[in-house]
Amino acid sequence: GLGFLDCPVSGTSSMVERGDGIFFVGGDRALFERWQPVLESVLARAVLVGRVGQAMVLKLVANLLVALNSAAAAEALTLARKAGLDLPLALDVLNASAAASSMLKVRGPMIVRGEFPAQMKLDLFMKDIHLMQEAATAVGAPLPFTDLAERLYAAAQAAGHGGEDLAVVVTALDSVVGR
């Protein structure tokens, strides 16, 4: 018989190239167990998270954290820069502190250099942000931080940065906040 699994991938493009991403899988357990070895031959992990459709919701939840962590990294490093701190040193210290996160490690160096080679293109990520907002509306979940971050990402996109990595949100901070 036929079956269906939804299997969105979580990970930056470089993580996926190394095989370090993860499949979020939605569907029948027996079908998942049959295909798990195949999935794990491509990426490090495949995890059954629920029924069909729930894997995509978890992918949106993961990307919500990516959006907020990336925007927070941009905001924090903007404060560090404006306060006159040595940005490479500040980033190194932050990555060794309780403030460390995967997104700070991935996007922090881009923010410090002011160069944004796309691990995740802003144009594509904006689609995910809108899907997050739609999913939240459908289940009655408030997303106030996501809504605020979306305005910053939209400003960077409107300024012509859609083809760059979403870390380019840092360029919108000065213009939107006016500092």
Coordinates of C-alpha atoms in Angstrom, one line a residue:
G1 CA 0.0 0.0 0.0
L2 CA 0.9 3.6 -0.4
G3 CA 1.6 6.0 2.5
F4 CA 2.7 9.5 3.0
L5 CA 5.2 11.2 5.3
D6 CA 5.8 14.9 5.5
C7 CA 9.5 15.4 6.1
P8 CA 10.6 19.1 6.3
V9 CA 14.3 19.7 7.0
S10 CA 15.7 21.9 9.8
G11 CA 19.2 23.3 9.4
T12 CA 21.1 26.0 7.5
S13 CA 22.3 25.1 4.0
S14 CA 25.8 24.5 5.4
M15 CA 24.4 22.2 8.1
V16 CA 22.5 20.2 5.5
E17 CA 25.5 20.0 3.2
R18 CA 27.4 18.4 6.1
G19 CA 24.5 16.1 6.9
D20 CA 23.9 17.8 10.3
G21 CA 20.3 18.8 9.7
I22 CA 17.3 17.0 11.1
F23 CA 14.1 15.7 9.4
F24 CA 10.9 16.5 11.3
V25 CA 8.6 13.7 10.2
G26 CA 4.8 13.5 10.3
G27 CA 2.9 10.4 9.6
D28 CA 2.3 6.8 10.4
R29 CA 4.8 5.2 12.9
A30 CA 5.2 2.0 10.9
L31 CA 5.8 3.9 7.7
F32 CA 8.3 6.1 9.5
E33 CA 10.2 3.2 10.9
R34 CA 10.4 1.7 7.4
W35 CA 11.9 4.9 6.0
Q36 CA 13.9 6.1 9.0
P37 CA 17.2 4.4 7.9
V38 CA 16.9 6.0 4.4
L39 CA 16.2 9.5 5.9
E40 CA 19.1 9.1 8.4
S41 CA 21.4 8.1 5.5
V42 CA 20.9 11.7 4.3
L43 CA 20.8 13.7 7.5
A44 CA 22.0 13.0 11.1
R45 CA 18.5 12.5 12.5
A46 CA 14.9 11.9 11.6
V47 CA 12.3 12.3 14.3
L48 CA 8.6 11.3 14.2
V49 CA 6.9 14.3 15.7
G50 CA 3.2 13.3 15.1
R51 CA 0.7 12.9 12.4
V52 CA 1.0 14.3 8.8
G53 CA 1.0 18.1 9.0
Q54 CA 2.5 18.3 12.4
A55 CA 6.1 18.1 11.1
M56 CA 5.5 21.3 9.1
V57 CA 4.1 23.0 12.1
L58 CA 7.2 22.1 14.1
K59 CA 9.4 23.4 11.2
L60 CA 7.6 26.7 11.5
V61 CA 8.1 26.7 15.3
A62 CA 11.8 26.1 14.7
N63 CA 12.0 28.8 12.2
L64 CA 10.2 31.2 14.6
L65 CA 13.1 30.6 17.0
V66 CA 15.6 31.2 14.1
A67 CA 13.9 34.5 13.2
L68 CA 13.8 35.7 16.8
N69 CA 17.3 34.5 17.7
S70 CA 18.8 36.1 14.5
A71 CA 17.0 39.4 15.1
A72 CA 18.2 39.3 18.8
A73 CA 21.8 38.7 17.7
A74 CA 21.6 41.6 15.3
E75 CA 20.1 43.9 18.0
A76 CA 22.7 42.8 20.6
L77 CA 25.7 43.2 18.2
T78 CA 24.3 46.6 17.1
L79 CA 24.3 47.7 20.8
A80 CA 27.9 46.4 21.2
R81 CA 29.0 48.2 18.0
K82 CA 27.4 51.5 19.0
A83 CA 28.9 51.2 22.5
G84 CA 32.3 51.0 21.0
L85 CA 33.1 47.4 21.8
D86 CA 35.5 45.4 19.7
L87 CA 32.9 43.4 17.7
P88 CA 35.0 40.3 16.9
L89 CA 36.0 40.1 20.6
A90 CA 32.4 40.7 21.8
L91 CA 31.1 37.9 19.5
D92 CA 33.8 35.5 20.7
V93 CA 32.9 36.2 24.4
L94 CA 29.2 36.0 23.7
N95 CA 29.6 32.6 22.0
A96 CA 31.4 31.3 25.1
S97 CA 28.8 32.7 27.5
A98 CA 25.2 31.9 28.6
A99 CA 24.1 34.0 25.6
A100 CA 25.5 31.6 23.1
S101 CA 23.1 30.1 20.5
S102 CA 23.3 28.3 17.2
M103 CA 22.0 31.4 15.4
L104 CA 24.6 33.7 17.1
K105 CA 27.3 31.2 15.9
V106 CA 25.9 31.2 12.4
R107 CA 24.8 34.8 11.9
G108 CA 27.1 36.6 14.3
P109 CA 30.2 36.5 12.1
M110 CA 28.1 37.8 9.1
I111 CA 26.8 40.7 11.3
V112 CA 30.3 41.5 12.5
R113 CA 31.7 41.5 8.9
G114 CA 28.7 43.2 7.4
E115 CA 28.6 40.5 4.7
F116 CA 25.5 38.3 4.3
P117 CA 26.1 35.3 2.0
A118 CA 22.8 33.5 2.0
Q119 CA 22.5 30.5 4.3
M120 CA 18.8 31.3 4.3
K121 CA 17.7 34.0 1.8
L122 CA 15.6 36.7 3.4
D123 CA 13.0 36.6 0.6
L124 CA 12.4 32.9 1.3
F125 CA 12.4 33.4 5.0
M126 CA 9.7 36.1 4.8
K127 CA 7.4 33.4 3.3
D128 CA 8.0 31.3 6.4
I129 CA 7.4 34.2 8.7
H130 CA 4.0 34.8 7.0
L131 CA 3.2 31.0 7.3
M132 CA 4.1 31.2 11.1
Q133 CA 1.7 34.1 11.5
E134 CA -1.1 32.3 9.6
A135 CA -0.5 29.1 11.7
A136 CA -0.6 31.1 14.9
T137 CA -3.8 32.9 13.8
A138 CA -5.4 29.5 13.0
V139 CA -4.8 28.2 16.5
G140 CA -5.2 31.4 18.4
A141 CA -1.5 31.7 19.5
P142 CA -0.2 35.3 19.9
L143 CA 3.2 36.1 18.3
P144 CA 4.0 39.6 19.4
F145 CA 7.8 39.2 19.1
T146 CA 7.5 37.6 15.7
D147 CA 5.3 40.4 14.6
L148 CA 7.9 43.0 15.7
A149 CA 10.8 41.0 14.1
E150 CA 8.8 40.7 10.9
R151 CA 8.7 44.5 10.6
L152 CA 12.5 44.6 10.7
Y153 CA 12.9 41.8 8.2
A154 CA 10.4 43.5 5.9
A155 CA 12.4 46.8 6.1
A156 CA 15.6 45.0 5.1
Q157 CA 13.7 43.2 2.3
A158 CA 12.2 46.5 1.1
A159 CA 15.7 48.0 1.1
G160 CA 16.7 45.4 -1.5
H161 CA 18.4 42.8 0.7
G162 CA 16.0 39.9 -0.1
G163 CA 18.7 37.8 -1.8
E164 CA 21.0 38.0 1.2
D165 CA 21.0 36.0 4.4
L166 CA 18.4 36.9 7.0
A167 CA 21.2 38.2 9.2
V168 CA 21.0 41.3 7.0
V169 CA 18.2 42.4 9.3
V170 CA 20.9 44.2 11.2
T171 CA 20.9 46.8 8.4
A172 CA 17.3 47.7 9.2
L173 CA 17.9 48.4 12.8
D174 CA 19.4 51.9 12.4
S175 CA 16.8 53.0 9.9
V176 CA 13.7 51.5 11.7
V177 CA 14.7 52.4 15.2
G178 CA 16.3 55.7 14.2
R179 CA 19.3 55.4 16.4

